[in-house]
Amino acid sequence: MKSFIGSLVYCLSFLLADLCESYDLNNPSHILAQTYAQRRNNAVPQRTLSPAATDPHCRSRPLDLVFIIDSSRSVRPGEFEKVKIFLADMVDTLDVGSDATRVAVVNYASTVKIEFLLKNHLTKNSIKQAINRIEPLAAGTMTGMAIKKAMDEAFTEKSGARPKSKNISKVAIIVTDGRPQDQVEEVSAAARASGIEIYAVGVDRADMQSLKLMASNPLEDHVFYVETYGVIEKLTSKFRETLCDMDACEIGHSCQHICVSSRNSYHCKCHSGFVLNDDMQTCSIRGAGAYGDGDSVHKGDRNKKNDGNQNGEGSASVDACALGHDCQHACVSSGSSYYCTCPPGFVLIQDKKSCFKASDADGDGSASLDYCVLGHECEHICVNDNASYHCECQGGFVLQEDKKSCSKKQVKVEIVQDPCMCEARLAFQRQTQTSLQDLNGKHILPKKVEQMENMLGSM
């Protein structure tokens, strides 16, 4: 009796767990799922997404989307219901409509059945009701056959797919939990070559190698795996990000002038008269940096290779001086560039920006210029001449052959030696005599001392 009660409690707990998954107990008015028995009674699941889960910057890009779902014998009835809930969740994330995303479902096992076409249902509620009516087919797993049928029949203009001229992405999402019983490599390659982007979702016992053979590149973005059907709904947010047509510029960008959204990314462009720099973010005036000397005009020809970054506009005239310059006195616009000039009595110096005042020192009207002030290349001292300048060096330095740089003067040190070693010899004699005198005073070896003195005297 106790064992029977224990078994009964276990079964009730299992049923309660299934009910918790099926209903939102915090908000009973919203049915979040349905069991297999409810589906038999034609109960329609009303799936809703939390508003907090909706990214204000994200809207699904228009798609021709076909779900290819495995309903073979390995997919239990309860698991198949979770697949349908996943599809309903996916529909909730999409912008559905005749000019937005269109949805179709291909169901397969050992046979393939197109449940509904892209043209059949153009509202979310209609699509979800059609999903709710799908029955599992059981038997084998002919994934390759399902891909081919989707390519040949579901992704056609007759079935509701938009023509290529409208540039609407064609996307297939395959959901399977087993190993295909037919070949998928060639038919998948043909589908991808026809312009269909394939995502492969593997569940539990799914063969990872087959998923990779089916999916588009890069595989890390097109192959997904979940351990059980119980967590397949978690892929909804992942696919939302993948299929999202985000306005990347609104989210944030680093373009100096113009941001252009491109799918989930963006690129930068420049206003007319500017070119995009190598960092692909900032812009500079076409021809900026080429200054004139008062007589020549620089038109920025060196930047013509960047004309493609002008937002499709021609080389419209622009007041480069008004946009900003670094001339000391006068800026003169020249096309989309500029050059600097000086007022009367001044001359433009070497940096092509600054001006120097010329002095009338000769009294005959001829300007006497200080060429050193105008700019020189002397390392130490610049000395102004009548028509030019020359360089000099500070004390202790000498001018090099380039007549500009200076190097320290080398001091020659000579070591003078005594060739006859006279000083050394006299020192030796003095030291020896002192020693002999000490010995003589002590009466030690007088004859030997006398002989040594005689020897020293002869040196």
XYZ file of C-alpha atoms in Angstrom:
459
model
C 0.000 0.000 0.000
C 2.791 2.399 0.913
C 4.583 1.680 -2.364
C 1.360 2.391 -4.256
C 0.933 5.743 -2.473
C 4.560 6.577 -3.137
C 4.129 5.858 -6.832
C 0.988 7.955 -6.907
C 2.771 10.920 -5.260
C 5.614 10.618 -7.775
C 3.183 10.672 -10.715
C 1.329 13.675 -9.286
C 4.587 15.572 -8.825
C 5.556 14.834 -12.424
C 2.136 16.061 -13.628
C 2.436 19.200 -11.506
C 5.821 19.959 -13.049
C 4.268 19.624 -16.505
C 1.477 22.018 -15.519
C 3.998 24.564 -14.194
C 5.682 24.538 -17.573
C 2.337 24.911 -19.325
C 0.907 27.917 -17.477
C 2.083 31.231 -16.134
C 1.084 30.731 -12.495
C 1.841 34.365 -11.669
C -0.561 35.512 -14.367
C -3.135 32.785 -15.045
C -4.813 34.837 -17.767
C -1.887 34.256 -20.082
C -1.384 30.707 -21.284
C 2.320 30.242 -21.977
C 2.264 26.695 -23.322
C 0.059 23.723 -23.909
C 0.264 20.015 -23.321
C -0.340 17.367 -25.910
C -3.872 16.722 -24.525
C -4.765 20.427 -24.760
C -3.671 20.498 -28.382
C -6.024 17.593 -29.072
C -8.833 19.780 -27.682
C -7.854 22.545 -30.146
C -6.691 24.958 -27.435
C -4.711 27.743 -29.112
C -1.625 28.921 -27.194
C -1.433 32.692 -26.781
C 2.249 33.490 -26.515
C 3.329 36.934 -25.414
C 6.764 38.401 -24.940
C 7.709 40.679 -22.104
C 8.003 44.290 -23.303
C 11.317 44.462 -21.460
C 12.667 41.849 -23.838
C 12.060 44.127 -26.804
C 15.061 46.195 -27.812
C 13.865 49.636 -28.994
C 16.759 49.781 -31.459
C 15.995 46.369 -32.923
C 13.433 45.485 -35.535
C 13.496 42.296 -37.558
C 14.633 42.877 -41.099
C 12.209 41.732 -43.827
C 12.711 38.028 -44.457
C 11.293 35.125 -46.384
C 11.637 32.710 -43.454
C 11.015 28.954 -43.661
C 11.164 26.707 -40.591
C 12.135 23.108 -41.388
C 11.191 20.988 -38.367
C 11.965 17.361 -37.580
C 8.940 15.399 -36.295
C 10.401 11.897 -36.593
C 9.694 9.130 -34.087
C 12.635 10.219 -31.867
C 10.813 13.490 -31.146
C 8.297 12.676 -28.432
C 4.867 14.360 -28.492
C 5.707 16.637 -25.555
C 9.009 17.592 -27.184
C 7.277 18.387 -30.457
C 4.965 20.742 -28.563
C 8.030 22.588 -27.263
C 9.265 22.979 -30.842
C 5.932 24.563 -31.751
C 6.188 26.891 -28.758
C 9.659 27.867 -29.957
C 8.245 28.671 -33.407
C 5.452 30.753 -31.835
C 8.010 32.668 -29.780
C 10.058 33.303 -32.891
C 7.010 34.675 -34.703
C 6.408 37.092 -31.807
C 9.872 38.590 -32.319
C 9.322 39.253 -36.027
C 7.740 42.121 -37.917
C 5.228 40.055 -39.873
C 3.430 41.348 -42.955
C 3.259 41.326 -46.716
C 6.011 43.959 -46.895
C 7.850 42.679 -43.812
C 8.641 39.072 -42.842
C 6.737 36.155 -44.317
C 6.801 32.741 -42.642
C 6.369 29.162 -43.874
C 6.799 25.779 -42.140
C 8.085 22.535 -43.654
C 7.470 19.432 -41.516
C 9.453 16.257 -42.162
C 10.207 12.731 -41.023
C 10.431 9.927 -43.609
C 8.141 12.111 -45.725
C 8.017 15.872 -46.169
C 4.958 18.091 -45.807
C 4.715 21.827 -46.380
C 2.370 22.884 -43.579
C 1.803 26.380 -44.974
C 3.482 28.654 -47.512
C 4.947 32.155 -47.277
C 1.857 33.621 -48.906
C -0.715 31.872 -46.698
C -0.519 33.800 -43.405
C 0.512 37.448 -43.095
C -0.356 38.155 -39.437
C 1.196 36.833 -36.243
C -2.018 35.368 -34.874
C -2.792 33.558 -38.109
C 0.718 32.084 -38.265
C 0.617 30.927 -34.625
C -2.765 29.281 -35.096
C -1.400 27.446 -38.145
C 1.626 26.329 -36.110
C -0.680 25.023 -33.397
C -2.429 22.748 -35.900
C 0.756 20.975 -37.036
C 0.828 17.210 -36.312
C 4.022 15.111 -36.006
C 4.712 12.756 -38.916
C 6.787 10.133 -37.030
C 8.978 7.512 -38.774
C 12.412 8.396 -40.291
C 14.607 11.495 -40.635
C 14.940 12.616 -44.267
C 16.529 16.006 -43.663
C 18.084 16.293 -47.134
C 14.716 15.671 -48.767
C 13.142 18.394 -46.595
C 15.811 20.939 -47.565
C 15.310 20.182 -51.254
C 11.510 20.519 -51.001
C 11.895 23.840 -49.191
C 14.279 25.089 -51.883
C 12.181 23.887 -54.807
C 8.692 24.706 -53.500
C 8.677 26.915 -50.396
C 11.213 29.526 -51.562
C 9.544 30.240 -54.902
C 7.717 33.359 -56.015
C 4.657 31.177 -56.683
C 4.649 30.226 -52.988
C 5.023 33.805 -51.809
C 8.776 34.485 -51.846
C 9.728 37.942 -53.025
C 11.700 38.343 -56.298
C 15.470 38.822 -56.158
C 15.086 42.425 -57.314
C 13.575 43.300 -53.920
C 16.702 42.053 -52.141
C 14.758 40.253 -49.382
C 16.865 37.734 -47.428
C 15.825 34.093 -47.683
C 16.408 32.251 -44.395
C 15.849 28.604 -43.424
C 15.970 27.440 -39.789
C 16.313 23.652 -39.443
C 15.422 22.041 -36.091
C 16.397 18.368 -35.649
C 17.366 15.933 -32.904
C 18.842 13.083 -34.927
C 21.201 12.018 -37.659
C 19.884 12.477 -41.225
C 19.073 9.232 -43.020
C 19.886 10.779 -46.386
C 22.629 12.994 -47.838
C 22.534 16.651 -46.786
C 25.856 18.065 -47.968
C 25.129 18.532 -51.667
C 21.528 19.682 -51.324
C 22.510 22.143 -48.587
C 25.289 23.536 -50.769
C 22.799 23.962 -53.615
C 20.362 25.760 -51.327
C 23.070 28.114 -50.083
C 24.210 28.737 -53.650
C 20.646 29.739 -54.562
C 20.793 32.464 -51.918
C 19.230 30.709 -48.921
C 20.914 31.377 -45.579
C 20.687 28.220 -43.434
C 20.698 28.012 -39.639
C 20.929 24.527 -38.087
C 19.586 23.880 -34.579
C 20.560 20.564 -33.012
C 18.809 19.073 -29.992
C 19.971 16.251 -27.712
C 21.120 13.428 -30.048
C 21.641 15.627 -33.104
C 24.726 14.886 -35.198
C 26.999 17.914 -34.992
C 28.865 17.095 -38.209
C 25.588 17.035 -40.157
C 24.604 20.394 -38.662
C 27.865 21.880 -39.911
C 27.353 20.413 -43.384
C 23.930 22.046 -43.618
C 24.606 25.486 -42.119
C 25.912 28.615 -43.806
C 29.233 30.188 -42.939
C 30.489 31.339 -40.542
C 29.474 28.200 -38.679
C 29.821 29.805 -35.254
C 26.949 32.116 -36.208
C 24.748 29.512 -37.924
C 25.024 26.327 -35.836
C 23.232 26.034 -32.471
C 22.884 23.172 -30.032
C 20.715 22.639 -26.956
C 20.727 19.610 -24.702
C 16.947 19.154 -24.518
C 13.783 20.473 -26.102
C 12.970 21.913 -22.690
C 15.496 24.708 -23.210
C 15.042 25.300 -26.926
C 12.992 28.414 -26.159
C 16.199 30.046 -24.899
C 17.327 30.289 -28.519
C 14.572 32.819 -29.200
C 16.604 35.746 -27.870
C 19.674 34.525 -29.766
C 17.777 34.425 -33.057
C 16.258 37.802 -32.263
C 19.747 39.286 -32.153
C 20.757 37.411 -35.304
C 17.695 38.425 -37.340
C 17.577 41.924 -35.880
C 17.850 44.859 -38.250
C 19.517 47.131 -35.735
C 20.142 50.769 -36.478
C 23.755 50.632 -35.379
C 24.149 54.378 -35.852
C 21.383 55.093 -33.342
C 22.959 52.803 -30.783
C 26.265 54.659 -31.047
C 29.024 55.314 -33.548
C 32.409 57.009 -33.885
C 31.965 58.683 -37.277
C 33.031 62.312 -37.398
C 30.562 63.260 -40.144
C 28.030 60.718 -41.459
C 27.113 57.276 -40.068
C 25.517 54.771 -42.472
C 23.852 51.683 -40.958
C 24.532 48.391 -42.709
C 22.756 45.356 -41.260
C 24.119 45.010 -37.708
C 27.086 47.265 -38.348
C 27.833 50.676 -39.843
C 30.399 52.578 -41.868
C 31.405 56.220 -42.001
C 31.210 58.775 -44.802
C 32.259 62.388 -45.134
C 30.546 65.558 -46.260
C 31.267 66.911 -49.708
C 34.745 68.430 -49.974
C 36.189 66.046 -47.384
C 37.859 62.654 -47.554
C 37.769 59.732 -45.139
C 41.030 59.247 -43.275
C 42.829 55.928 -42.861
C 41.105 55.332 -39.507
C 37.820 55.082 -41.504
C 36.130 57.366 -38.960
C 37.473 60.919 -39.189
C 37.431 63.281 -42.166
C 39.839 65.885 -43.466
C 39.557 68.586 -46.103
C 40.444 67.286 -49.507
C 43.970 68.595 -50.139
C 44.502 69.863 -46.581
C 48.140 70.223 -45.648
C 49.266 71.514 -49.083
C 50.015 75.166 -48.511
C 50.966 77.625 -51.193
C 53.711 80.261 -51.087
C 51.488 83.088 -52.296
C 51.872 82.330 -55.970
C 50.856 78.691 -56.377
C 47.459 77.065 -55.976
C 47.052 73.584 -54.479
C 43.947 71.686 -55.465
C 44.393 68.539 -53.379
C 44.957 66.216 -56.328
C 46.768 63.778 -54.071
C 43.464 62.858 -52.447
C 41.533 62.017 -55.598
C 41.869 58.335 -54.770
C 39.475 58.909 -51.849
C 36.730 60.529 -53.926
C 34.627 57.393 -53.420
C 34.120 58.401 -49.784
C 32.198 61.580 -50.547
C 28.717 60.196 -49.903
C 28.096 59.974 -53.629
C 28.441 63.717 -54.176
C 30.729 65.563 -56.550
C 33.532 67.921 -55.639
C 31.305 70.811 -54.640
C 33.107 74.071 -53.869
C 33.817 74.654 -50.204
C 35.296 77.669 -48.412
C 38.235 75.860 -46.847
C 39.331 78.986 -44.965
C 35.910 79.303 -43.337
C 36.118 75.693 -42.208
C 39.358 76.439 -40.362
C 42.979 77.352 -41.133
C 46.276 78.094 -39.363
C 47.547 81.051 -41.419
C 49.026 83.843 -39.295
C 47.660 86.604 -41.525
C 45.599 85.945 -44.653
C 44.000 82.682 -45.797
C 43.107 82.268 -49.490
C 40.637 79.510 -50.468
C 41.621 77.488 -53.507
C 39.058 74.932 -54.570
C 38.618 72.688 -51.549
C 42.021 73.634 -50.097
C 43.764 76.898 -49.141
C 47.123 78.638 -48.887
C 48.541 81.442 -46.737
C 49.699 84.939 -47.777
C 51.211 87.907 -45.975
C 50.333 91.630 -46.081
C 52.675 94.170 -47.760
C 55.989 94.532 -45.909
C 55.883 90.930 -44.708
C 57.219 87.719 -46.203
C 56.014 84.137 -45.785
C 58.587 82.114 -43.882
C 59.578 78.477 -44.220
C 56.556 76.929 -42.448
C 54.287 78.464 -45.160
C 51.983 79.784 -42.431
C 53.788 82.546 -40.534
C 54.883 85.976 -41.745
C 58.019 88.054 -40.986
C 58.274 91.822 -41.235
C 60.943 93.041 -43.676
C 62.975 96.158 -42.570
C 63.952 98.990 -44.954
C 67.474 99.428 -43.632
C 69.208 100.581 -46.802
C 67.215 103.732 -47.376
C 66.892 102.952 -51.068
C 63.665 101.057 -50.726
C 65.272 97.630 -50.852
C 64.235 95.404 -48.010
C 67.048 94.020 -45.873
C 65.932 90.630 -44.623
C 67.205 88.695 -41.655
C 67.414 85.303 -43.325
C 68.228 83.623 -40.031
C 64.869 84.736 -38.637
C 63.102 83.544 -41.764
C 64.390 80.075 -41.102
C 67.753 78.325 -41.015
C 69.282 74.889 -40.503
C 72.275 75.831 -38.352
C 72.815 73.644 -35.318
C 74.427 76.404 -33.235
C 74.726 79.952 -34.581
C 73.180 81.481 -37.699
C 74.982 84.531 -39.097
C 72.983 86.705 -41.501
C 74.717 87.710 -44.762
C 73.548 90.192 -47.364
C 71.664 87.678 -49.456
C 71.733 84.540 -47.318
C 73.263 83.197 -44.094
C 76.023 80.912 -42.897
C 76.504 78.770 -39.807
C 79.034 78.991 -37.012
C 79.698 76.947 -33.908
C 80.026 77.823 -30.253
C 83.413 77.840 -28.522
C 85.012 74.428 -28.247
C 83.120 73.153 -31.308
C 84.018 72.913 -34.981
C 81.762 73.126 -38.063
C 81.249 69.867 -39.924
C 81.486 69.321 -43.675
C 77.716 69.882 -44.120
C 78.324 73.500 -42.959
C 75.363 73.191 -40.575
C 76.127 70.841 -37.707
C 78.834 71.156 -35.055
C 80.960 68.658 -33.153
C 83.120 69.077 -30.086
C 86.736 70.017 -30.777
C 89.097 67.147 -29.975
C 91.918 67.988 -27.520
C 95.140 66.223 -28.496
C 97.047 64.898 -25.487
C 100.737 64.052 -26.006
C 102.758 62.010 -23.528
C 106.428 63.158 -23.478
C 108.913 60.613 -22.339
C 112.629 61.091 -21.329
C 114.461 59.237 -24.135
C 117.651 58.749 -22.102
C 115.838 57.937 -18.879
C 118.045 60.554 -17.087
C 115.541 61.439 -14.432
C 114.993 57.813 -13.543
C 118.723 57.141 -13.377
C 119.400 60.084 -11.040
C 116.606 59.018 -8.768
C 118.030 55.492 -8.620
C 121.523 56.848 -7.775
C 120.190 59.035 -5.011
C 118.283 56.172 -3.461
C 121.318 53.804 -3.658
C 123.732 56.342 -2.120
C 121.402 56.896 0.765
C 121.292 53.168 1.426
C 125.117 52.817 1.293
C 125.584 55.648 3.730
C 123.308 53.889 6.139
C 125.352 50.709 5.853
C 128.663 52.545 6.233
C 127.454 54.211 9.396
C 126.798 50.789 10.859
C 130.357 49.537 9.821
C 128.890 46.729 7.802
C 131.077 45.378 4.989
C 133.251 48.466 4.483
C 135.117 47.015 1.523
C 131.957 46.013 -0.268
C 130.489 49.426 0.371
C 133.565 51.104 -1.005
C 133.394 48.995 -4.146
C 129.780 49.852 -4.699
C 130.443 53.552 -4.254
C 133.175 53.326 -6.873
C 130.709 51.650 -9.226
C 128.172 54.365 -8.685
C 130.721 57.014 -9.314
C 131.555 55.512 -12.658
C 127.854 55.591 -13.775
